[in-house]
């Protein structure tokens, strides 16, 4: 385990954030491309998980005109211990949001877009209908853009939500397991591990062509064999793509980092995941669900085509 020590805060002051090792530090975003992306998001009144979740890769991604749009507002109905998104009662759904997402994709010239959302347990469909509208708007306005969605678990409404979204035809369906089952009560108390697994299974059951993707954070106190078991559970659900990245504490109020996992350990996890049969694996301290998503999608698509070609060759003797 790596040293997570930090100087104690003087009495009466808020606790200080933990020091990060050199391999996890990134430069503050200052580029022209970053500023242009930020202005576009403000002008179109769009939220991004890049900002709301305080992603460390925001400078690099926004400079390249890559952004993960967060629909259904910026207030979540849940309060996960790892997440920096605001919690409370959300505002009404913006009817212009699907069109504005499509406009942003067109102006940024996106080849691949990632759409995520807050949890909206207050809505009858959990927000699934807005995902459908956004996908349809993108297909209409930017037909060459491939679409990746990262959805919540649609607690109590999962089957109907997944069916509606799959019918709209995203290219990649991502839903993150986030951590190992043992840590759910403290890290993800509003969700259930096996319900999330069932959601991923449901996507493949409804449309086997849609790529499925899921990710976990490391450094929350999970054990190595627990991570291996999560990989096996994902493969049992026929998940195509696994992402593994370092958990970073957004504020001192959030769950503490128990360990800064080394780049070497991440590489070892990645090798094990590849051996288990995932089409695509992203495993590094700075890996996030949407980091390099476009490049990863292209590689995953090529990997599937190569696997299918080998299967046809074997079948033909």
CSV table of C-alpha atoms in Angstrom, one decimal:
chain,number,residue,atom,x,y,z
A,1,UNK,CA,0.0,0.0,0.0
A,2,UNK,CA,1.2,3.5,-0.8
A,3,UNK,CA,1.7,6.3,1.7
A,4,UNK,CA,-1.5,8.3,1.9
A,5,UNK,CA,-0.3,10.5,4.8
A,6,UNK,CA,-1.1,14.2,4.8
A,7,UNK,CA,-0.4,16.8,7.5
A,8,UNK,CA,-3.3,16.9,10.0
A,9,UNK,CA,-5.5,19.9,9.8
A,10,UNK,CA,-5.3,22.4,12.7
A,11,UNK,CA,-8.1,22.1,15.2
A,12,UNK,CA,-11.3,23.6,14.0
A,13,UNK,CA,-10.4,23.5,10.3
A,14,UNK,CA,-11.9,21.2,7.6
A,15,UNK,CA,-9.9,18.0,6.9
A,16,UNK,CA,-7.3,18.4,4.1
A,17,UNK,CA,-7.4,16.4,0.9
A,18,UNK,CA,-4.9,13.5,0.5
A,19,UNK,CA,-1.7,14.0,-1.4
A,20,UNK,CA,-1.5,12.3,-4.7
A,21,UNK,CA,1.5,10.4,-6.1
A,22,UNK,CA,3.3,11.8,-9.1
A,23,UNK,CA,1.7,9.5,-11.6
A,24,UNK,CA,-1.8,10.8,-10.8
A,25,UNK,CA,-1.1,14.5,-11.1
A,26,UNK,CA,-2.3,16.5,-14.1
A,27,UNK,CA,-1.8,20.1,-15.3
A,28,UNK,CA,-4.6,22.6,-14.8
A,29,UNK,CA,-6.6,23.2,-18.1
A,30,UNK,CA,-5.6,26.4,-19.8
A,31,UNK,CA,-5.6,25.7,-23.6
A,32,UNK,CA,-7.6,27.6,-26.2
A,33,UNK,CA,-9.4,24.3,-27.2
A,34,UNK,CA,-10.4,23.8,-23.5
A,35,UNK,CA,-11.8,27.4,-23.4
A,36,UNK,CA,-13.7,26.9,-26.7
A,37,UNK,CA,-15.4,23.7,-25.5
A,38,UNK,CA,-16.3,25.3,-22.2
A,39,UNK,CA,-17.9,28.2,-23.9
A,40,UNK,CA,-19.9,26.0,-26.2
A,41,UNK,CA,-21.3,24.0,-23.3
A,42,UNK,CA,-22.3,27.2,-21.5
A,43,UNK,CA,-23.9,28.7,-24.6
A,44,UNK,CA,-26.0,25.6,-25.1
A,45,UNK,CA,-26.8,25.2,-21.4
A,46,UNK,CA,-25.4,21.7,-21.4
A,47,UNK,CA,-23.9,20.0,-18.3
A,48,UNK,CA,-20.9,17.7,-18.6
A,49,UNK,CA,-19.7,14.9,-16.2
A,50,UNK,CA,-16.2,16.2,-17.0
A,51,UNK,CA,-17.0,19.2,-14.8
A,52,UNK,CA,-19.6,17.9,-12.4
A,53,UNK,CA,-17.5,14.8,-11.4
A,54,UNK,CA,-14.2,16.8,-11.4
A,55,UNK,CA,-12.5,14.5,-13.9
A,56,UNK,CA,-8.7,14.8,-13.9
A,57,UNK,CA,-8.6,14.4,-17.7
A,58,UNK,CA,-10.8,17.5,-18.5
A,59,UNK,CA,-7.9,19.6,-19.9
A,60,UNK,CA,-6.7,16.9,-22.3
A,61,UNK,CA,-10.2,15.9,-23.5
A,62,UNK,CA,-11.7,19.4,-23.9
A,63,UNK,CA,-8.6,20.6,-25.8
A,64,UNK,CA,-9.3,17.8,-28.3
A,65,UNK,CA,-13.0,18.7,-28.4
A,66,UNK,CA,-14.1,15.6,-26.5
A,67,UNK,CA,-16.7,16.0,-23.8
A,68,UNK,CA,-19.1,13.7,-22.0
A,69,UNK,CA,-22.5,15.4,-21.9
A,70,UNK,CA,-24.6,14.8,-18.8
A,71,UNK,CA,-28.3,15.0,-19.5
A,72,UNK,CA,-31.3,15.4,-17.2
A,73,UNK,CA,-29.8,18.2,-15.2
A,74,UNK,CA,-27.0,18.5,-12.8
A,75,UNK,CA,-28.7,17.4,-9.6
A,76,UNK,CA,-28.9,13.7,-8.7
A,77,UNK,CA,-31.5,12.0,-6.5
A,78,UNK,CA,-28.9,9.8,-4.9
A,79,UNK,CA,-25.8,10.5,-2.8
A,80,UNK,CA,-23.1,8.0,-3.6
A,81,UNK,CA,-20.0,8.3,-1.4
A,82,UNK,CA,-17.6,8.6,-4.3
A,83,UNK,CA,-19.5,11.1,-6.5
A,84,UNK,CA,-19.1,14.9,-6.7
A,85,UNK,CA,-22.4,15.6,-8.5
A,86,UNK,CA,-24.9,17.6,-6.4
A,87,UNK,CA,-27.7,15.7,-4.6
A,88,UNK,CA,-31.2,17.0,-4.1
A,89,UNK,CA,-34.5,17.4,-5.9
A,90,UNK,CA,-33.8,18.0,-9.6
A,91,UNK,CA,-35.4,20.6,-11.8
A,92,UNK,CA,-37.8,19.8,-14.7
A,93,UNK,CA,-36.4,18.1,-17.7
A,94,UNK,CA,-35.2,20.5,-20.4
A,95,UNK,CA,-37.2,19.8,-23.6
A,96,UNK,CA,-34.5,21.5,-25.7
A,97,UNK,CA,-31.7,19.3,-24.3
A,98,UNK,CA,-31.8,16.6,-27.1
A,99,UNK,CA,-31.5,19.2,-29.8
A,100,UNK,CA,-28.8,21.1,-28.0
A,101,UNK,CA,-26.7,17.9,-27.6
A,102,UNK,CA,-27.0,17.3,-31.3
A,103,UNK,CA,-26.0,20.9,-32.1
A,104,UNK,CA,-22.9,20.6,-29.8
A,105,UNK,CA,-21.9,17.3,-31.5
A,106,UNK,CA,-22.2,18.9,-34.9
A,107,UNK,CA,-20.3,22.0,-33.9
A,108,UNK,CA,-17.5,20.0,-32.3
A,109,UNK,CA,-17.4,17.7,-35.3
A,110,UNK,CA,-17.6,14.6,-33.0
A,111,UNK,CA,-17.0,11.2,-34.5
A,112,UNK,CA,-18.0,9.6,-31.2
A,113,UNK,CA,-20.1,11.1,-28.4
A,114,UNK,CA,-20.7,9.9,-24.8
A,115,UNK,CA,-24.0,10.7,-23.1
A,116,UNK,CA,-24.5,10.1,-19.4
A,117,UNK,CA,-26.9,11.4,-16.8
A,118,UNK,CA,-27.6,11.9,-13.1
A,119,UNK,CA,-30.0,9.4,-11.4
A,120,UNK,CA,-33.6,10.5,-11.8
A,121,UNK,CA,-35.5,8.3,-9.4
A,122,UNK,CA,-38.2,11.0,-9.4
A,123,UNK,CA,-39.2,10.4,-13.0
A,124,UNK,CA,-41.6,7.6,-13.9
A,125,UNK,CA,-39.2,6.1,-16.5
A,126,UNK,CA,-36.0,7.1,-14.6
A,127,UNK,CA,-35.1,9.4,-17.5
A,128,UNK,CA,-34.9,6.7,-20.2
A,129,UNK,CA,-37.2,8.7,-22.5
A,130,UNK,CA,-34.7,11.5,-22.5
A,131,UNK,CA,-31.9,9.1,-23.5
A,132,UNK,CA,-34.1,8.0,-26.4
A,133,UNK,CA,-34.8,11.5,-27.5
A,134,UNK,CA,-31.1,12.4,-27.4
A,135,UNK,CA,-30.1,9.4,-29.4
A,136,UNK,CA,-32.7,10.1,-32.1
A,137,UNK,CA,-31.7,13.8,-32.3
A,138,UNK,CA,-28.0,12.7,-32.8
A,139,UNK,CA,-29.0,10.2,-35.5
A,140,UNK,CA,-31.0,12.9,-37.3
A,141,UNK,CA,-28.5,15.7,-37.0
A,142,UNK,CA,-25.1,14.0,-37.0
A,143,UNK,CA,-25.7,10.5,-38.6
A,144,UNK,CA,-22.0,9.7,-38.8
A,145,UNK,CA,-21.4,10.1,-35.1
A,146,UNK,CA,-21.2,6.9,-33.1
A,147,UNK,CA,-23.1,7.0,-29.8
A,148,UNK,CA,-22.1,5.7,-26.4
A,149,UNK,CA,-24.4,6.0,-23.5
A,150,UNK,CA,-23.6,5.6,-19.8
A,151,UNK,CA,-26.8,5.1,-17.9
A,152,UNK,CA,-27.9,4.8,-14.3
A,153,UNK,CA,-29.5,1.5,-13.1
A,154,UNK,CA,-33.1,2.7,-13.5
A,155,UNK,CA,-34.0,1.2,-10.2
A,156,UNK,CA,-37.4,-0.5,-10.3
A,157,UNK,CA,-37.9,0.4,-14.0
A,158,UNK,CA,-34.9,-1.3,-15.5
A,159,UNK,CA,-36.4,-3.7,-18.1
A,160,UNK,CA,-38.7,-1.2,-19.8
A,161,UNK,CA,-35.9,1.5,-19.7
A,162,UNK,CA,-33.3,-0.8,-21.3
A,163,UNK,CA,-35.8,-2.0,-23.9
A,164,UNK,CA,-36.7,1.6,-25.0
A,165,UNK,CA,-33.0,2.7,-25.1
A,166,UNK,CA,-31.9,-0.4,-27.0
A,167,UNK,CA,-34.6,0.2,-29.6
A,168,UNK,CA,-33.1,3.6,-30.2
A,169,UNK,CA,-29.9,1.9,-31.2
A,170,UNK,CA,-26.8,3.3,-29.3
A,171,UNK,CA,-23.5,1.8,-30.5
A,172,UNK,CA,-22.2,1.3,-26.9
A,173,UNK,CA,-24.2,0.8,-23.7
A,174,UNK,CA,-22.2,1.5,-20.6
A,175,UNK,CA,-23.3,1.0,-17.0
A,176,UNK,CA,-20.7,1.0,-14.3
A,177,UNK,CA,-20.5,-1.5,-11.5
A,178,UNK,CA,-18.2,1.1,-9.8
A,179,UNK,CA,-16.8,-1.2,-7.0
A,180,UNK,CA,-16.8,-4.7,-5.6
A,181,UNK,CA,-20.0,-6.1,-4.0
A,182,UNK,CA,-18.7,-5.9,-0.4
A,183,UNK,CA,-18.3,-2.1,-0.6
A,184,UNK,CA,-21.7,-1.3,-2.0
A,185,UNK,CA,-23.3,-0.5,1.4
A,186,UNK,CA,-20.8,2.3,2.0
A,187,UNK,CA,-19.8,3.4,-1.5
A,188,UNK,CA,-22.9,2.9,-3.5
A,189,UNK,CA,-25.7,2.6,-1.0
A,190,UNK,CA,-28.6,3.4,-3.3
A,191,UNK,CA,-27.7,0.7,-5.8
A,192,UNK,CA,-27.5,-3.1,-5.9
A,193,UNK,CA,-24.5,-4.9,-7.5
A,194,UNK,CA,-26.5,-7.8,-9.0
A,195,UNK,CA,-29.2,-5.5,-10.3
A,196,UNK,CA,-26.5,-3.6,-12.2
A,197,UNK,CA,-25.2,-7.0,-13.6
A,198,UNK,CA,-28.8,-7.9,-14.6
A,199,UNK,CA,-29.0,-4.6,-16.5
A,200,UNK,CA,-25.9,-5.4,-18.5
A,201,UNK,CA,-27.3,-8.9,-19.2
A,202,UNK,CA,-30.6,-7.4,-20.3
A,203,UNK,CA,-28.9,-5.1,-22.9
A,204,UNK,CA,-27.2,-8.2,-24.6
A,205,UNK,CA,-30.4,-10.2,-24.3
A,206,UNK,CA,-32.4,-7.4,-26.1
A,207,UNK,CA,-29.7,-6.7,-28.8
A,208,UNK,CA,-26.5,-8.7,-28.9
A,209,UNK,CA,-25.0,-6.3,-31.5
A,210,UNK,CA,-24.8,-3.4,-29.0
A,211,UNK,CA,-21.4,-3.3,-27.3
A,212,UNK,CA,-21.6,-3.4,-23.5
A,213,UNK,CA,-19.2,-1.7,-21.2
A,214,UNK,CA,-18.7,-1.4,-17.5
A,215,UNK,CA,-16.1,0.0,-15.1
A,216,UNK,CA,-14.8,-0.1,-11.6
A,217,UNK,CA,-12.8,2.3,-9.4
A,218,UNK,CA,-9.7,1.0,-7.6
A,219,UNK,CA,-8.3,2.3,-4.3
A,220,UNK,CA,-11.5,2.1,-2.2
A,221,UNK,CA,-10.2,-0.9,-0.1
A,222,UNK,CA,-11.1,-3.7,-2.5
A,223,UNK,CA,-9.0,-6.9,-2.5
A,224,UNK,CA,-7.3,-8.3,-5.6
A,225,UNK,CA,-9.4,-11.4,-5.7
A,226,UNK,CA,-12.5,-9.4,-5.4
A,227,UNK,CA,-11.5,-7.4,-8.5
A,228,UNK,CA,-10.9,-10.7,-10.4
A,229,UNK,CA,-14.4,-11.9,-9.3
A,230,UNK,CA,-15.9,-8.7,-10.7
A,231,UNK,CA,-14.2,-9.4,-14.0
A,232,UNK,CA,-15.7,-12.9,-14.0
A,233,UNK,CA,-19.1,-11.5,-13.2
A,234,UNK,CA,-18.8,-9.0,-16.1
A,235,UNK,CA,-17.8,-11.8,-18.5
A,236,UNK,CA,-20.7,-13.9,-17.4
A,237,UNK,CA,-22.9,-11.0,-18.4
A,238,UNK,CA,-21.1,-10.9,-21.7
A,239,UNK,CA,-19.7,-7.4,-21.1
A,240,UNK,CA,-17.3,-6.5,-24.0
A,241,UNK,CA,-15.3,-3.7,-22.4
A,242,UNK,CA,-14.0,-3.1,-18.9
A,243,UNK,CA,-12.5,0.1,-17.6
A,244,UNK,CA,-10.4,0.3,-14.4
A,245,UNK,CA,-9.2,3.6,-12.9
A,246,UNK,CA,-8.0,5.1,-9.7
A,247,UNK,CA,-10.6,6.5,-7.3
A,248,UNK,CA,-9.8,10.1,-6.4
A,249,UNK,CA,-11.5,11.8,-3.4
A,250,UNK,CA,-13.4,14.8,-4.8
A,251,UNK,CA,-13.7,16.5,-1.4
A,252,UNK,CA,-12.8,15.6,2.2
A,253,UNK,CA,-16.5,14.8,2.7
A,254,UNK,CA,-16.4,11.9,0.3
A,255,UNK,CA,-15.0,8.4,0.8
A,256,UNK,CA,-11.3,8.3,1.5
A,257,UNK,CA,-8.7,6.8,-0.9
A,258,UNK,CA,-7.6,3.7,0.9
A,259,UNK,CA,-4.7,3.0,-1.6
A,260,UNK,CA,-3.1,4.7,-4.6
A,261,UNK,CA,-2.8,1.7,-7.0
A,262,UNK,CA,0.5,1.8,-8.9
A,263,UNK,CA,0.6,1.9,-12.7
A,264,UNK,CA,2.3,-1.6,-12.6
A,265,UNK,CA,-0.6,-3.0,-10.7
A,266,UNK,CA,-3.1,-1.5,-13.1
A,267,UNK,CA,-1.2,-3.1,-16.0
A,268,UNK,CA,-1.4,-6.5,-14.2
A,269,UNK,CA,-5.1,-6.1,-13.8
A,270,UNK,CA,-5.4,-5.2,-17.5
A,271,UNK,CA,-3.5,-8.3,-18.5
A,272,UNK,CA,-5.8,-10.5,-16.4
A,273,UNK,CA,-8.9,-8.9,-18.0
A,274,UNK,CA,-7.6,-9.5,-21.5
A,275,UNK,CA,-7.0,-13.2,-20.6
A,276,UNK,CA,-10.6,-13.4,-19.4
A,277,UNK,CA,-11.8,-12.5,-22.9
A,278,UNK,CA,-12.9,-8.9,-22.9
A,279,UNK,CA,-12.8,-7.3,-26.4
A,280,UNK,CA,-11.3,-4.1,-25.0
A,281,UNK,CA,-9.6,-3.2,-21.7
A,282,UNK,CA,-8.6,0.2,-20.3
A,283,UNK,CA,-6.7,0.0,-17.1
A,284,UNK,CA,-4.5,2.8,-15.7
A,285,UNK,CA,-4.6,5.3,-12.8
A,286,UNK,CA,-6.2,8.0,-15.0
A,287,UNK,CA,-8.6,5.8,-16.9
A,288,UNK,CA,-12.2,7.0,-16.7
A,289,UNK,CA,-15.4,5.6,-18.4
A,290,UNK,CA,-15.2,8.0,-21.3
A,291,UNK,CA,-11.5,8.7,-21.5
A,292,UNK,CA,-10.4,8.0,-25.1
A,293,UNK,CA,-13.8,6.5,-25.7
A,294,UNK,CA,-13.8,7.1,-29.5
A,295,UNK,CA,-10.4,5.4,-30.0
A,296,UNK,CA,-11.4,2.5,-27.7
A,297,UNK,CA,-14.7,2.0,-29.6
A,298,UNK,CA,-12.8,1.7,-32.9
A,299,UNK,CA,-10.4,-0.8,-31.4
A,300,UNK,CA,-13.3,-2.8,-29.8
A,301,UNK,CA,-15.1,-2.9,-33.1
A,302,UNK,CA,-12.0,-4.2,-34.9
A,303,UNK,CA,-11.5,-6.8,-32.2
A,304,UNK,CA,-15.0,-8.1,-32.6
A,305,UNK,CA,-14.6,-8.4,-36.3
A,306,UNK,CA,-11.3,-10.2,-35.9
A,307,UNK,CA,-12.8,-12.6,-33.4
A,308,UNK,CA,-15.8,-13.3,-35.7
A,309,UNK,CA,-13.5,-13.9,-38.6
A,310,UNK,CA,-11.6,-16.5,-36.6
A,311,UNK,CA,-14.8,-18.2,-35.5
A,312,UNK,CA,-16.0,-18.4,-39.2
A,313,UNK,CA,-12.6,-19.8,-40.2
A,314,UNK,CA,-12.8,-22.5,-37.6
A,315,UNK,CA,-16.4,-23.4,-38.5
A,316,UNK,CA,-15.4,-23.7,-42.2
A,317,UNK,CA,-12.6,-26.1,-41.2
